[in-house]
XYZ file of C-alpha atoms in Angstrom:
388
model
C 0.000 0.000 0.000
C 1.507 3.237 -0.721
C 2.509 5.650 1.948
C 2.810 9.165 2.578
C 4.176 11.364 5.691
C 2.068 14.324 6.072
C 3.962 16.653 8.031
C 2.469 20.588 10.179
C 4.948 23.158 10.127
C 4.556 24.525 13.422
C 5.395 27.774 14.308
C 6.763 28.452 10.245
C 2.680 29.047 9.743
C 2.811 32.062 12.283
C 5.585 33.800 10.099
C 3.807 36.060 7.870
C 5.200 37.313 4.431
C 8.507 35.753 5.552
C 6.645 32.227 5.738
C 8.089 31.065 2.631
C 11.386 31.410 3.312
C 10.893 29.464 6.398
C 9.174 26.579 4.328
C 12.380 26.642 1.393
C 14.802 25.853 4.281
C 12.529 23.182 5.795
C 11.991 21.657 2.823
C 15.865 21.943 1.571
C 17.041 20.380 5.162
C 14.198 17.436 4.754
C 15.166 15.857 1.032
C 19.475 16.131 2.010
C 18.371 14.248 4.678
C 16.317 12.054 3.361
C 17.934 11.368 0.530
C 20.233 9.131 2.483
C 17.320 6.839 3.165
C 15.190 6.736 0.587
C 14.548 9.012 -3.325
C 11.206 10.373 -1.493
C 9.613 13.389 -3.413
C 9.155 16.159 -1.042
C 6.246 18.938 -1.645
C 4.729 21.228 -0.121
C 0.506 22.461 -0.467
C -1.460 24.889 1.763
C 1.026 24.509 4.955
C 1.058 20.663 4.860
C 4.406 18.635 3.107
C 4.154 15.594 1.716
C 7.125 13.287 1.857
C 5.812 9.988 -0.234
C 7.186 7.292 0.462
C 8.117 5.031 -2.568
C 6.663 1.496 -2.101
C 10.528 -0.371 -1.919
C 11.936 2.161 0.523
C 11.927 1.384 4.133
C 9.200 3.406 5.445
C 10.625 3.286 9.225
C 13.825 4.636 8.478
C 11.849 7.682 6.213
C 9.875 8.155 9.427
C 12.778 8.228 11.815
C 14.901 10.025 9.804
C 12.468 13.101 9.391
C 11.776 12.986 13.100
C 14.883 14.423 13.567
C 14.548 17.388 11.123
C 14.053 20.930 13.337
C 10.595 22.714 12.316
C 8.620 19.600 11.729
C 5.556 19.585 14.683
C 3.641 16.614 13.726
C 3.972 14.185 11.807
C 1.116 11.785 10.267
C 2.119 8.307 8.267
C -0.798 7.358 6.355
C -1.684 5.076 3.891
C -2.869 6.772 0.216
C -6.304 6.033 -1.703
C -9.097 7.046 -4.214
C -11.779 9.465 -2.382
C -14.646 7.088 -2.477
C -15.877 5.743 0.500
C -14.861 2.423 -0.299
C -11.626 3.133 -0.810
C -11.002 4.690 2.199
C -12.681 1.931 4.440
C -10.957 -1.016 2.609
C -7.489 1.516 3.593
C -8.803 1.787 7.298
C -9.461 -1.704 7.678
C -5.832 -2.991 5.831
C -3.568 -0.206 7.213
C -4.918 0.028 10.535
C -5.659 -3.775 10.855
C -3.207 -4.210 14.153
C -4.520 -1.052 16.087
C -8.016 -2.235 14.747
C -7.429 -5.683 16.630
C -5.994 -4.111 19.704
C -8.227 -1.560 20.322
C -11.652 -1.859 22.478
C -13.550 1.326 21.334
C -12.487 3.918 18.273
C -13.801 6.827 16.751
C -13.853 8.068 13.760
C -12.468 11.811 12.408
C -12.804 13.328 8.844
C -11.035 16.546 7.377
C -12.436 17.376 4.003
C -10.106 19.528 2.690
C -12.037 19.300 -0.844
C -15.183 21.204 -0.036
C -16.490 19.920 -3.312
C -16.310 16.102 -2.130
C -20.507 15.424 -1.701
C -20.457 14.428 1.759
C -19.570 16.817 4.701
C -16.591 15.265 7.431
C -19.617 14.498 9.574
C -21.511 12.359 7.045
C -18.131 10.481 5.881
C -17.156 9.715 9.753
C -20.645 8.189 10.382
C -20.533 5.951 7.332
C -17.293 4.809 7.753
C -17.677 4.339 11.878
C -20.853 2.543 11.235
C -19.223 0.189 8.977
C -16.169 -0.718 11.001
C -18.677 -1.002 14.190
C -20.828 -3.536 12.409
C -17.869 -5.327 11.199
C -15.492 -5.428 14.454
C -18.044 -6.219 17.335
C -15.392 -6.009 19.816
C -15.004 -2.425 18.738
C -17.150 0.264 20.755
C -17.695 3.667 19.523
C -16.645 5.939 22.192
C -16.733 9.844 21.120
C -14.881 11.250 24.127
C -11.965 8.907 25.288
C -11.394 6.265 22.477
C -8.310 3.734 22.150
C -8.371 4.143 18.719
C -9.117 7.305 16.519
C -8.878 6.647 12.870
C -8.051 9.837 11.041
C -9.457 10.448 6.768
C -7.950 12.959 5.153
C -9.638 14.423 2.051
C -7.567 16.451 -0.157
C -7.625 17.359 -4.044
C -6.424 14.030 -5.256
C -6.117 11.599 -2.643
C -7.602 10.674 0.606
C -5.507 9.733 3.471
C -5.686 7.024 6.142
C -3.475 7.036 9.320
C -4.105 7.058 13.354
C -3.044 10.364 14.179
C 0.165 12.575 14.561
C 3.316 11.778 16.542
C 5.345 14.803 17.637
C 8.070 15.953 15.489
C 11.528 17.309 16.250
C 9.697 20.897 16.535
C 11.745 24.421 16.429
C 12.554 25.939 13.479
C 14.605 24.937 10.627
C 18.360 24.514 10.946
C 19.952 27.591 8.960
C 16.815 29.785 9.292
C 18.055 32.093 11.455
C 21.625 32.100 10.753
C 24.737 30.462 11.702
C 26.792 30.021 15.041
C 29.836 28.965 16.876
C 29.735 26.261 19.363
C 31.940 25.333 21.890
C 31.718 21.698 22.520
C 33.975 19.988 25.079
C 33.504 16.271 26.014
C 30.626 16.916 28.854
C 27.171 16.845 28.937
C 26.166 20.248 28.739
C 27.523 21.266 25.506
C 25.841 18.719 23.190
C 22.968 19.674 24.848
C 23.421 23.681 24.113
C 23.990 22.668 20.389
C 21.221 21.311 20.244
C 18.635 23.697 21.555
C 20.033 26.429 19.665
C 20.104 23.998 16.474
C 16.393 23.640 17.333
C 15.739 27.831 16.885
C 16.894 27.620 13.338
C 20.998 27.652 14.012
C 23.087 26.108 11.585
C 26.335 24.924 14.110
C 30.000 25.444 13.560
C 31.844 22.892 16.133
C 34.511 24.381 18.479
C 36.759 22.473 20.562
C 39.677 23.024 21.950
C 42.273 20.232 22.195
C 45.032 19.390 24.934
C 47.876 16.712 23.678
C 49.269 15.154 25.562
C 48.046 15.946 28.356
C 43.960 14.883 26.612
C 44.031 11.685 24.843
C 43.381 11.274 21.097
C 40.825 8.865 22.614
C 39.305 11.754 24.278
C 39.324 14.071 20.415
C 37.489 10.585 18.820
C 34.979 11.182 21.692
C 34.180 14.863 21.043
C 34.128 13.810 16.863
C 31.547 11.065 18.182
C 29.576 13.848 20.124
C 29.353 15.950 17.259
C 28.807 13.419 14.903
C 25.602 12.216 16.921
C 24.308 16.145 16.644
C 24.869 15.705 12.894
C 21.600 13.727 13.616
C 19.632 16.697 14.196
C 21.790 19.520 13.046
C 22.817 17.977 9.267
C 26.434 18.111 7.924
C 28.421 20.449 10.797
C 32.419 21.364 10.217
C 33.847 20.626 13.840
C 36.888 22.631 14.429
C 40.034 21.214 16.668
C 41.881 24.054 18.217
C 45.524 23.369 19.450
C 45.260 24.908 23.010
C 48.431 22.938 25.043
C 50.978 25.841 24.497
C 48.057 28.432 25.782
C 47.717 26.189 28.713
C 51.469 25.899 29.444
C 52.223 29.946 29.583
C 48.914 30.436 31.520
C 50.315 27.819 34.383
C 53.696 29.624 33.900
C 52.829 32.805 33.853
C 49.845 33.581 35.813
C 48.813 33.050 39.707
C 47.080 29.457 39.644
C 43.881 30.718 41.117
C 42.708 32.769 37.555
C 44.025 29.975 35.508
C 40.787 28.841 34.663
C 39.068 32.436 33.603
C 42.385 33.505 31.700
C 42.220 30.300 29.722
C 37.916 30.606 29.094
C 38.765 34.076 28.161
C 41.747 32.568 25.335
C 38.661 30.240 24.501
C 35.801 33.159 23.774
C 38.649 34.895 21.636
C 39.582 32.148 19.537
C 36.070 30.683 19.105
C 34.944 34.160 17.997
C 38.084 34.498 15.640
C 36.887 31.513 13.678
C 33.519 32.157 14.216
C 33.761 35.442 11.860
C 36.389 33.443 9.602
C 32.917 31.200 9.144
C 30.424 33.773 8.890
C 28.671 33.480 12.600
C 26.255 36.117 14.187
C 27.119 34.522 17.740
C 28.599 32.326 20.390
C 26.933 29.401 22.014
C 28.317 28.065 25.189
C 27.212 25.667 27.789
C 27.164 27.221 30.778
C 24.834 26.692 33.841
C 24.861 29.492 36.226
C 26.326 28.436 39.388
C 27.348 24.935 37.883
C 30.781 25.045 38.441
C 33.299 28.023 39.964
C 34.000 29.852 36.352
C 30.156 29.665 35.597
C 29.204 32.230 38.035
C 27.822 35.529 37.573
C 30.767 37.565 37.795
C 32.882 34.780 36.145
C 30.889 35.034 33.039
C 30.975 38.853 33.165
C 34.754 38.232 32.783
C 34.975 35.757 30.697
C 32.293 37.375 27.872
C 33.903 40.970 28.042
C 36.217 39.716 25.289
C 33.583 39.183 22.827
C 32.036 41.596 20.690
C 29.355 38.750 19.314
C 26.787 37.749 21.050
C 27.359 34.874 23.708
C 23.815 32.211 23.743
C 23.816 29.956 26.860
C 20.833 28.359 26.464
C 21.232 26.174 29.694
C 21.834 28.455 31.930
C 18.956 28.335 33.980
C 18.969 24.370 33.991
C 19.821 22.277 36.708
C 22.208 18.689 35.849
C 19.453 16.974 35.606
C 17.197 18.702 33.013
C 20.517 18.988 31.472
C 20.817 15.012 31.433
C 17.612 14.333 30.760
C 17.596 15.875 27.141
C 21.439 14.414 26.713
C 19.752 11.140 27.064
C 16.774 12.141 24.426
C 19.268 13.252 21.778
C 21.764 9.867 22.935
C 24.719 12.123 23.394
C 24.917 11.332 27.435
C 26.660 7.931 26.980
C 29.249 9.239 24.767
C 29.421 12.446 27.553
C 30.399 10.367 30.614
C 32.580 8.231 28.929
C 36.140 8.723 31.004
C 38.235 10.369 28.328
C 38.804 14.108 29.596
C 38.735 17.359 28.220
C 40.915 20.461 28.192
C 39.363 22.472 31.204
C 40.794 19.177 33.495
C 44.061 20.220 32.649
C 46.259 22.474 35.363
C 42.594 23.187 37.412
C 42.983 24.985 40.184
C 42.757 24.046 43.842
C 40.863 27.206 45.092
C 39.279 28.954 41.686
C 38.201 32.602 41.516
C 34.593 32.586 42.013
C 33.990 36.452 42.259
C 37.147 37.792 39.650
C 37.482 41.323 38.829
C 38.578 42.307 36.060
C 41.014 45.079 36.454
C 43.131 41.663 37.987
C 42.376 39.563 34.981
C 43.635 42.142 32.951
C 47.153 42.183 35.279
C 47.589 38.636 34.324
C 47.144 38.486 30.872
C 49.574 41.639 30.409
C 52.370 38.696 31.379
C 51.053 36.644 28.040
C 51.553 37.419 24.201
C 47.494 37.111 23.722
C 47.604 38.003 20.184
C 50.366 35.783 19.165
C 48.968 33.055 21.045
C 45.774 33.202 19.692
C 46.576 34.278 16.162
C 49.062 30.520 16.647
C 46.037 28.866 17.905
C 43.078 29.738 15.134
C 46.471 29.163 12.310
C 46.993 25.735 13.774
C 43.058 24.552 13.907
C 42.046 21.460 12.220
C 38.642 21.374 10.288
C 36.601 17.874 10.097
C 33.595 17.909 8.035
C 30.590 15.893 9.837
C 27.385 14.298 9.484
């Protein structure tokens, strides 16, 4: 029987004379990523895409692979017939014959999206809920609470058979609303970060900022993995690998160990920003949590952001570790995360951190460093991997 995913746009609808460009992205990030399934033909009429589903392709890997796309709400897999009444009860009883069988009561809804089809949705949803009653004795209709709801469709050619929406990935589409930086270390929170702002229509540029010998190539391949499991929802994503050891080493030599930390977060938000205009980003995305750790308070952040002239996002800031987890374990980044390979920000860490820096002394301890020939080093040295 052929199939069809009928996919609602979500919040794209609410977007005015801009809606279009909205719906070209969508539908741009939905056949590249597709098209490593199946060769499904993508349109879109009055708000609602089609993605139809040839009858050799595998229509669970279709479905799972647009569940991932940002800026698809729902998402319907029906079954495709004439728009007889026939037609569409011989599709409800063959393409919903295992729900049929385990459901006790059902109901029955009808969009007519053809207002010139001769019977109103009312009319059609009696006919066809009278014949699957009489048919299916063990099936009750029940017009408030049913265990089954079988959904008809009615549009200009077809009619459509399925058993209701499943949630989509939601947001907006990736690239809608421009591009950004990312730094992504081996921890939970990062992936996470990525992927929320991936979700409001950010395309992602990886950052990451690597530590041999004192970080193990084992822990680079796990960051690569990270980002490679975002490709998931985020599409193809350049991950950039930032030599950072000989910033480390003058830092420890140079500076009082207490402001190691900020003076090396502040090398970060510099260099991340330097490639981030190198690839065209309107911002910085980060994954701090306020009060998570001793340079994520307020006044470290202060610190730490007043070298950056583009915006800094930190979407979970106002998350606690275990909303944090909880979504790492959604997207499947949270295994990879606590796997015990560690990152740069392990290296030379304090004993006793600033908490409450000021900057007039951060300033002091950086005037012992060659900043701009350690960063301009840094962003020369950076290694590009291409991903997803």
């Amino acid at each position: 029987m052929k199939e069809v995913l009928l996919l609602k746009c979500g919040e794209i609808v609410l977007k005015g004379l801009n809606r279009k460009k909205f719906e070209d992205r969508l539908l741009g990030n939905l056949r590249r990523r597709i098209r490593a399934v199946a060769p499904c033909p993508v349109e879109i009429h009055q708000s609602v895409i089609y993605v139809w589903i040839p009858e050799d392709a595998d229509g669970d890997a279709v479905t799972e692979a647009v569940r991932r796309v940002f800026g698809v709400a729902t998402i319907c897999r029906a079954a495709v017939c004439e728009k007889t009444l026939e037609s569409m009860q011989a599709a409800a009883e063959s393409y919903l014959a295992g729900r049929i069988a385990d459901a006790r009561s059902f109901k029955v809804e009808t969009k007519r999206g053809d207002k010139k089809f001769p019977m109103t949705s009312i009319q059609v949803s009696q006919h066809i809920g009278g014949e699957l009653a009489d048919k299916y004795k063990h099936l009750q209709p029940d017009m408030h609470t049913p265990e089954l709801t079988v959904h008809l469709e009615i549009r200009t050619e077809h009619a459509f058979v399925h058993a209701g929406p499943e949630p989509g990935a939601g947001g907006m589409p990736v690239g809608a609303n421009g591009r950004a930086a990312f730094l992504l270390s081996g921890g939970i929170d990062s992936p996470v970060a990525g992927y929320m702002m991936a979700k409001r229509g950010l395309e992602l540029v990886g950052v990451h900022f690597f530590s041999y010998p004192y970080t193990s190539e084992r822990a680079k391949e796990k960051v690569v993995e990270l980002g490679q499991i975002l490709t998931r929802y985020t599409g193809r994503m350049p991950l950039l690998i930032v030599p950072f050891t000989k910033i480390q080493e003058e830092i420890r030599d140079k500076c009082h160990e207490e402001l190691f930390t900020l003076v090396m977060r502040r090398f970060m938000m510099r260099i991340a920003e330097r490639l981030a205009v190198q690839y065209e980003c309107g911002g910085l995305i980060t994954g701090e949590s306020l009060g998570q750790v001793a340079s994520q308070t307020m006044p470290a952040m202060a610190v730490t952001g007043a070298v950056c002239e583009l915006p800094v996002f930190r979407p979970v800031i106002g998350m606690d570790k275990e909303e944090i987890v909880r979504i790492a374990r959604k997207i499947d980044t949270f295994e990879t995360s606590i796997l015990p390979y560690e990152d740069c920000c392990t290296v030379f860490t304090p004993k006793h951190p600033n908490t409450r820096p000021k900057l007039p002394k951060i300033l002091e301890a950086e005037s012992r460093l060659d900043v701009e020939t350690l960063v301009g080093e840094a962003v020369a040295g950076t290694e590009r991997i291409v991903l997803g």
